Coordinates of C-alpha atoms and ligand atoms in Angstrom, one line a residue:
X1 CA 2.9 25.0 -3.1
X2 CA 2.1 24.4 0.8
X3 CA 4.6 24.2 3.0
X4 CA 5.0 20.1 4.0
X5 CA 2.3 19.8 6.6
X6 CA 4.8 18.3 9.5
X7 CA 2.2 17.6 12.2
X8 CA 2.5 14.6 14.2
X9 CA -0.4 12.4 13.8
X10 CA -0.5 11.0 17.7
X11 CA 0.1 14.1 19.8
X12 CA 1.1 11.4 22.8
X13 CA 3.9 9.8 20.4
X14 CA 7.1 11.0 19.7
X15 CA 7.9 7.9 17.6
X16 CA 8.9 9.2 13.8
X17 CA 6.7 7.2 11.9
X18 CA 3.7 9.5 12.9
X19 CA 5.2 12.4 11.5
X20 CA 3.0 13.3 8.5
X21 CA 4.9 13.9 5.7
X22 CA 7.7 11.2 6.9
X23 CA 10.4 10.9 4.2
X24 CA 12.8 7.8 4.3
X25 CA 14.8 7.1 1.6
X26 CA 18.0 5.3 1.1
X27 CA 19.1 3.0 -1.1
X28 CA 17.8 -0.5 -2.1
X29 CA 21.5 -2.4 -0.7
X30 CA 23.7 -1.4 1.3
X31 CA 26.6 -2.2 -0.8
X32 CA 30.2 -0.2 1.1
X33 CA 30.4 1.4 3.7
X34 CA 31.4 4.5 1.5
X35 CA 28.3 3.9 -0.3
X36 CA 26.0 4.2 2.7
X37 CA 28.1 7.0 4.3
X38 CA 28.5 9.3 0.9
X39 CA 24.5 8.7 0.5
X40 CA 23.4 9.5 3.7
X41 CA 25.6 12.5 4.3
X42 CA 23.3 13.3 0.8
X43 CA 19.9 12.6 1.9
X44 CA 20.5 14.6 5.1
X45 CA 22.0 17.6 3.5
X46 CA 18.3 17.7 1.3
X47 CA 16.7 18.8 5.2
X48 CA 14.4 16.8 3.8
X49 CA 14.8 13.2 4.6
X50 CA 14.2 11.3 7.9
X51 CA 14.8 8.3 7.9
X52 CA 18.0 6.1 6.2
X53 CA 16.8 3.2 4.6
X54 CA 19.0 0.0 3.3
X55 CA 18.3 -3.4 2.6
X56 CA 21.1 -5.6 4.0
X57 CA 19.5 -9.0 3.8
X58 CA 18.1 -9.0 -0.2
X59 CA 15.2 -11.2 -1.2
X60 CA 16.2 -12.1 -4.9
X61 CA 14.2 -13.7 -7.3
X62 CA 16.3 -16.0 -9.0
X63 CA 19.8 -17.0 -7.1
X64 CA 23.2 -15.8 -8.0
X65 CA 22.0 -12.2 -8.0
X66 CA 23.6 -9.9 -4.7
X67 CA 22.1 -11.0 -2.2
X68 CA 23.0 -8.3 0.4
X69 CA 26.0 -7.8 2.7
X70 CA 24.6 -9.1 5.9
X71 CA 24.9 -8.6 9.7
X72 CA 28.4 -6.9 8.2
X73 CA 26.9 -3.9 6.9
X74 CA 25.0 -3.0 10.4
X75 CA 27.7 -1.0 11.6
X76 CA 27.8 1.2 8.4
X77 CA 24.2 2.5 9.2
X78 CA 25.1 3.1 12.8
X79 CA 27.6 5.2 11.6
X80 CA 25.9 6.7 9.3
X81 CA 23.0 7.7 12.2
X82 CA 25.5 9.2 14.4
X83 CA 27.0 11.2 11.2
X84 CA 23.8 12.5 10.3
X85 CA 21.6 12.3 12.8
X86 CA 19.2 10.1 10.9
X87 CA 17.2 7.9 12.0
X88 CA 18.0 3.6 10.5
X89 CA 15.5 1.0 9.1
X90 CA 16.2 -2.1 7.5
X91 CA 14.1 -5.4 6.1
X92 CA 14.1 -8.2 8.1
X93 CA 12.6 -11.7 7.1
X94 CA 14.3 -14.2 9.6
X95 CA 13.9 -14.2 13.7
X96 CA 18.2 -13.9 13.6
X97 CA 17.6 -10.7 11.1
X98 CA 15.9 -9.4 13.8
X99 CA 18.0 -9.8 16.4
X100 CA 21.0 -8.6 15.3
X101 CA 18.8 -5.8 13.7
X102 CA 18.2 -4.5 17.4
X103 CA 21.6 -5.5 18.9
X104 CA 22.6 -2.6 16.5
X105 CA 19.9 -0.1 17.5
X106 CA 18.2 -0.2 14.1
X107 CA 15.0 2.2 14.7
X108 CA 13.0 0.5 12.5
X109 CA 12.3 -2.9 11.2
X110 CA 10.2 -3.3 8.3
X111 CA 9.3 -6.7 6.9
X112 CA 9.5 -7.3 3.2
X113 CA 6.3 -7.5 0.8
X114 CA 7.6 -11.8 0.1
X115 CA 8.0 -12.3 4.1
X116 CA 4.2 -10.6 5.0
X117 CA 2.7 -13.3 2.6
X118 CA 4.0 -16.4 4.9
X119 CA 2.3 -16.2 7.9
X120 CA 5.0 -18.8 9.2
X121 CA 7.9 -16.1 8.8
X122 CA 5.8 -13.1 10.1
X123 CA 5.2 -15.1 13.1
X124 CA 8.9 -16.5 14.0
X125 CA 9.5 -12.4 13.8
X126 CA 6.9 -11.6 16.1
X127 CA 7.9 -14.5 18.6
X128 CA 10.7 -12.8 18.5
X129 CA 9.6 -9.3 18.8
X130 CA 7.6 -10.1 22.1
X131 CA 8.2 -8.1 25.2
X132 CA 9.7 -5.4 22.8
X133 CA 9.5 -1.6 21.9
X134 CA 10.2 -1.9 18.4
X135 CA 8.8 -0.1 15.9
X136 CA 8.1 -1.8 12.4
X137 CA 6.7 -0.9 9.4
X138 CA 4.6 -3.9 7.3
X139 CA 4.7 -3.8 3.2
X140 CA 1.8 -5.2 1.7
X141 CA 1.9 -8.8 0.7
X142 CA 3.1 -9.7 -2.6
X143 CA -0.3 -10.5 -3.9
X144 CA -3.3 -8.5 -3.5
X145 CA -4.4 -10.4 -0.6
X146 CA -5.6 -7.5 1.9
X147 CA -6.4 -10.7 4.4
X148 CA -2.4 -11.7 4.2
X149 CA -1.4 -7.8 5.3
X150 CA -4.3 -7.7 8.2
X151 CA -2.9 -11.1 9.4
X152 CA 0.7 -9.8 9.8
X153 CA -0.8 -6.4 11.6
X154 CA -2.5 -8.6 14.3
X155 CA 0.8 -11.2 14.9
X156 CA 2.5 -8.3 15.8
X157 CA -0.4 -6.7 17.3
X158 CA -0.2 -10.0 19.8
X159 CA 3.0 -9.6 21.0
X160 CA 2.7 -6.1 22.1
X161 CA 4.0 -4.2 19.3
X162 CA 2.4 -0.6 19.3
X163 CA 4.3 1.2 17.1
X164 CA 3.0 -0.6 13.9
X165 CA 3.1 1.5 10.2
X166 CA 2.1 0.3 6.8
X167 CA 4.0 0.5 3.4
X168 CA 1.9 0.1 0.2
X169 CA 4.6 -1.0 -2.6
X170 CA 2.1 -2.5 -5.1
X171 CA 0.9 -5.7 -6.1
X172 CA 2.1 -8.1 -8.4
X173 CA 0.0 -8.7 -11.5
X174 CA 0.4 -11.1 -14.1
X175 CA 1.4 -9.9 -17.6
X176 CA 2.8 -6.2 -18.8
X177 CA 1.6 -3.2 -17.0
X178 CA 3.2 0.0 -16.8
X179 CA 4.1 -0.5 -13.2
X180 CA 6.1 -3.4 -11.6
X181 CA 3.7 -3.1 -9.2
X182 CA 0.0 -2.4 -9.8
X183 CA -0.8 -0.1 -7.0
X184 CA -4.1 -1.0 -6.5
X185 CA -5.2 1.7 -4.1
X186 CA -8.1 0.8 -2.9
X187 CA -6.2 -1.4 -0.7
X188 CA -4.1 0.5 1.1
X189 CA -6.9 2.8 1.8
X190 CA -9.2 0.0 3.1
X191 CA -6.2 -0.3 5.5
X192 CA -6.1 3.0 6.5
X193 CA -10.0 2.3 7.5
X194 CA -9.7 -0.3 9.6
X195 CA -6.3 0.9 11.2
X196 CA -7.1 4.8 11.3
X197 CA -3.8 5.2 13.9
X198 CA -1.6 3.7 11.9
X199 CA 0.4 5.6 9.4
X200 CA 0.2 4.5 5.6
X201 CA 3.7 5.0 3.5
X202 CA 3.5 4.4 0.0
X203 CA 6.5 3.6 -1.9
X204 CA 7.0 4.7 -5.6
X205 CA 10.2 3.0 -5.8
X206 CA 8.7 -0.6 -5.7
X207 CA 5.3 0.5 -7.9
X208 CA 7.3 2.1 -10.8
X209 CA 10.2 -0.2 -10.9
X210 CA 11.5 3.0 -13.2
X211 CA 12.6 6.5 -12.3
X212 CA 9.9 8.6 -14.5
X213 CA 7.0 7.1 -12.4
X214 CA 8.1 8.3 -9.4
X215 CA 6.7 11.8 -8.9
X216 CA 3.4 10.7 -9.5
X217 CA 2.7 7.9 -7.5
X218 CA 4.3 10.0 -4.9
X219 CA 1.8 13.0 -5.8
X220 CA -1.1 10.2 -5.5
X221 CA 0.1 9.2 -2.2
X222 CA -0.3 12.5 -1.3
X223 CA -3.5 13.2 -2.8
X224 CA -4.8 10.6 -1.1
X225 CA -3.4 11.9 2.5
X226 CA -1.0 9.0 2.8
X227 CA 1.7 9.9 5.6
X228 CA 4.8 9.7 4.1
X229 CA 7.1 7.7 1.1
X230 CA 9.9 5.7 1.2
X231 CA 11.9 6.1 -1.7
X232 CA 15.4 4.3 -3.0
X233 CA 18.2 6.6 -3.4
X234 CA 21.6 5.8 -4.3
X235 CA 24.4 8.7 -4.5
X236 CA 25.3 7.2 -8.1
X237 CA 22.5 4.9 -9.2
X238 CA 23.6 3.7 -12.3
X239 CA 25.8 1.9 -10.5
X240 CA 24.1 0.4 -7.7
X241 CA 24.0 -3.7 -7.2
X242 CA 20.2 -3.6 -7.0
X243 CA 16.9 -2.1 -8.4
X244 CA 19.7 0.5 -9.8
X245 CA 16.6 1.7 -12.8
X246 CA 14.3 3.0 -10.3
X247 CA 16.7 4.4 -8.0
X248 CA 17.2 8.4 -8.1
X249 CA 20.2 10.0 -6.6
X250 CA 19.6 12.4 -2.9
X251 CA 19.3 15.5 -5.2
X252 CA 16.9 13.6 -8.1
X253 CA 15.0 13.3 -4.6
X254 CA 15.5 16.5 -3.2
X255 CA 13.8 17.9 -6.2
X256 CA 10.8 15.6 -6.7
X257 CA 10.1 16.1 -3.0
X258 CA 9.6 19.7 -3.7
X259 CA 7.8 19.5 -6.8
X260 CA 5.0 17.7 -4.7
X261 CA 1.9 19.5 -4.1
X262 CA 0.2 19.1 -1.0
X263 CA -3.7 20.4 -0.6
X264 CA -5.7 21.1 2.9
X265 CA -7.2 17.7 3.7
X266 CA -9.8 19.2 5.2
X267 CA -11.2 23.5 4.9
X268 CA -13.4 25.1 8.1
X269 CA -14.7 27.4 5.6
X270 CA -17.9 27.0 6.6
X271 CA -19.4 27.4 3.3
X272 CA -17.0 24.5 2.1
X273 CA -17.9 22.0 5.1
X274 CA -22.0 23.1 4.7
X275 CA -21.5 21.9 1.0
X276 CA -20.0 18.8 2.1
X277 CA -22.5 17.7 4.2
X278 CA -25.3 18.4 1.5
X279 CA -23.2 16.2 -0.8
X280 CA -22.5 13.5 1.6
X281 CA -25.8 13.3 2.4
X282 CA -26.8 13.1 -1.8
X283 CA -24.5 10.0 -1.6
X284 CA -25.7 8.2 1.8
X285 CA -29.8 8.7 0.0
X286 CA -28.2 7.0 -3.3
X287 CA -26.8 4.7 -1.8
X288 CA -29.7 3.5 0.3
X289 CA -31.9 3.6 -3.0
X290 CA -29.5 1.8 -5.0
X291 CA -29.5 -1.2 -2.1
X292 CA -33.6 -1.4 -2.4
X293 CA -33.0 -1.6 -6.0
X294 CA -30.4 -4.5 -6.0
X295 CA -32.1 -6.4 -3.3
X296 CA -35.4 -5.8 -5.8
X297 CA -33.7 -7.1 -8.7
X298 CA -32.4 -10.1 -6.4
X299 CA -35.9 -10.9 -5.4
X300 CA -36.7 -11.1 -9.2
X301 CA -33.4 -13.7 -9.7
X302 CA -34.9 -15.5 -6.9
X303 CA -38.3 -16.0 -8.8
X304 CA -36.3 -16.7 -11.9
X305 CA -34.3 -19.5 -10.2
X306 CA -37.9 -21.0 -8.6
X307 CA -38.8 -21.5 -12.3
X308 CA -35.6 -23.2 -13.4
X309 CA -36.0 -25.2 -10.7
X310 CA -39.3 -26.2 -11.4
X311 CA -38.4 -26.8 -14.9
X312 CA -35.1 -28.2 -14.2
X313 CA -32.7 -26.1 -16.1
X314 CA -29.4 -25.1 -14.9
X315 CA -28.5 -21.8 -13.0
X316 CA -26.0 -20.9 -15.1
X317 CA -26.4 -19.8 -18.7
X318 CA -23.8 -17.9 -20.3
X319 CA -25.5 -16.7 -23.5
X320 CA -27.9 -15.0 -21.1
X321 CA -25.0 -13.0 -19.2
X322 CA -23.2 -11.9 -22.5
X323 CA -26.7 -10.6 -23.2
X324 CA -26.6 -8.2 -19.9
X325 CA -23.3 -7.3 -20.0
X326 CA -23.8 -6.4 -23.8
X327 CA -26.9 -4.5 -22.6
X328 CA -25.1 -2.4 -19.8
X329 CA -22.4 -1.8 -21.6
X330 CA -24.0 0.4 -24.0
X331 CA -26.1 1.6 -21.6
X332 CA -23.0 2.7 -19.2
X333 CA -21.2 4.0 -22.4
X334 CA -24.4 6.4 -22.8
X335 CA -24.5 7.3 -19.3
X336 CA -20.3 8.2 -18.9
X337 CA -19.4 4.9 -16.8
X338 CA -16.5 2.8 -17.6
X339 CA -16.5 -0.4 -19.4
X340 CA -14.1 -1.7 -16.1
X341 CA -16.6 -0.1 -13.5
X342 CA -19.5 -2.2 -15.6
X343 CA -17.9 -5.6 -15.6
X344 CA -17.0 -5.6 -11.9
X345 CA -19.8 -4.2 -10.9
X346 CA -22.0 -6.7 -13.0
X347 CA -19.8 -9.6 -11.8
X348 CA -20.6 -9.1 -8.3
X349 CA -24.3 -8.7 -8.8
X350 CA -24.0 -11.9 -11.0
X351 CA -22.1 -14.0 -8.1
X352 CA -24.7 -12.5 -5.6
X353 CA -28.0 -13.9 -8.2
X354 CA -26.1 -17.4 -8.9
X355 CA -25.8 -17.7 -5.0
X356 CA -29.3 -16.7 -4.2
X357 CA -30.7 -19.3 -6.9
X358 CA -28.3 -22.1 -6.2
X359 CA -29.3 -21.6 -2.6
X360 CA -33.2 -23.0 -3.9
X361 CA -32.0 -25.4 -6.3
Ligands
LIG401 C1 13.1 -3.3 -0.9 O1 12.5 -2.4 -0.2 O2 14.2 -3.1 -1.4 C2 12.4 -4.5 -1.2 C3 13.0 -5.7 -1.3 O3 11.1 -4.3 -1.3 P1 9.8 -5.3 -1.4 O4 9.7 -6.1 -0.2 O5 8.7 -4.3 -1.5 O6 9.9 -6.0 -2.7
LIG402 MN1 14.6 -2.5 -3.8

């Protein structure tokens, strides 16, 4: 195993959230004060945690559930920061949730996956944020709308925020899947494109919604050069008020943090890097071809939709799909591609040919 690679991604910042590798971890509610105390005297015993999490304000799905202790428990995690040294975040939804937030020095603020879906609440917290230093970490919206998590990045963006992070926590998808939240990576990573400063966090707690998925969504995350997780632990989860089946105790944590395996993102072998470049440059030539030969095969929709047109039948015929898809199918089964990968990527060349020949008819 590598040691964790604990290089700070910004060499100007000294802000945590660009250390790669950060760790915060804490549990879902802040329930007592013993609670929070007893678990963060844990996690920072592990050497391997930065950051104390605890959500005091708890966004519940149906009412009557715990709904968090409130502005009460605030002084708990100062306590527990000048105990241990670690660092404090907490969820904030409301413009008075962040206020009293900062009137207790919480180092970060990170807004909830149900708040970055109303672009209302994400702007009554940057209104509020304006003319600030505060650092605040963004989970992705409830549902896989990438345009919802880019929307909340720019309101704070507005007002001056700098220190902006993301957390990917899954999406929500409608019937059973083995997570509670699909991850859905290529997301997250077309975040990290088009934000390349910004750290990306996953969190396994909120994707699993168990304790056995943990490691490897976390292993993923780092596979796929994330900058750090934010996991729930709980001294004595079984027991805690929220989330208590995916939440792992500091030392269930301590371990799967050093079961992870982290691989060089990048070798200067020489030999390595030449044979990267030949590759990449395989894929940029395929690419290109595979463009002429979709913008071919649109010219030939095109001529097919001047005919209907002519002879006045409609674009759409649905035997006729069934018929390519049935066609590719066994063709992509032949040539190792996934029934998935065939679907989506016939869809989309499907919607582009109906578009093209509805723009003639
Ligand atoms: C949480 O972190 O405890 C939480 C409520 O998460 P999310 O906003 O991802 O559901
Ligand atoms: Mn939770």
């Amino acid at each position: 195993m590598e040691p964790k690679n604990i290089d700070v991604m910004s060499k100007e910042s000294t802000n945590i959230i660009y250390k790669k590798g950060l760790v915060i971890a804490g549990p879902c509610s802040a329930e007592t004060e013993e609670q929070v105390l007893h678990t963060a005297s844990q996690l920072a015993h592990t050497g391997k945690v930065d950051v104390l999490r605890a959500g005091i304000w708890k966004p519940r799905t149906n009412p009557g559930g715990f709904e968090g202790i409130g502005t009460k428990a605030l002084p708990w995690l100062s306590k527990a920061k000048q105990l241990t040294g670690l660092k404090t975040a907490v969820e904030v939804a409301t413009a008075k949730h962040v206020e009293d937030a900062m009137n207790f020095d919480v180092d970060i603020l990170w807004i909830g996956a149900r708040t970055t879906v109303n672009p209302f609440s994400v702007q009554q917290i940057a209104d509020v944020l304006k003319g600030t230093k505060q650092t605040v970490l963004i989970k992705n919206p409830v549902n896989p709308d990438i345009k919802l998590w880019i929307g909340a990045v720019e309101r704070l963006q507005k007002v001056g925020i700098d220190d902006i992070g993301l957390i990917h926590r899954g999406f929500t998808s409608y019937g059973n899947t083995e997570y509670r939240n699909v991850p859905m990576w290529q997301i997250p990573i077309e975040m990290k494109r088009l934000f390349p400063n910004m750290p990306v966090i996953c969190d396994p707690s909120h994707i699993c919604g168990n304790r056995t998925g943990l490691l490897s969504i976390a292993q993923k995350s780092v596979d796929l050069d994330f900058d750090g997780l934010i996991i729930e632990s709980h001294y004595d989860p079984d027991s805690a008020l929220t989330d208590k089946s995916q939440q792992i105790s500091p030392e269930q944590l301590d371990k799967l943090l050093s079961s992870l395996i982290y691989k060089k993102s990048n070798s200067n072998e020489e030999k390595f890097v030449k044979q990267l470049e030949h590759l990449r440059e395989q894929i940029n030539h395929l690419d290109e071809e595979l463009l002429s030969l979709i913008s071919i095969r649109m010219k030939v929709a095109k001529e097919i939709g001047e005919i209907k047109k002519n002879s006045k039948i409609t674009v759409l015929q649905s035997n006729r799909y069934n018929e390519i898809l049935d066609r590719a199918m066994k063709k992509g089964a032949q040539v190792g591609l996934s029934e998935e990968f065939i679907k989506s990527y016939l869809e989309s060349i499907h919607i582009e040919s109906i578009r093209i020949q509805n723009s003639i008819i």
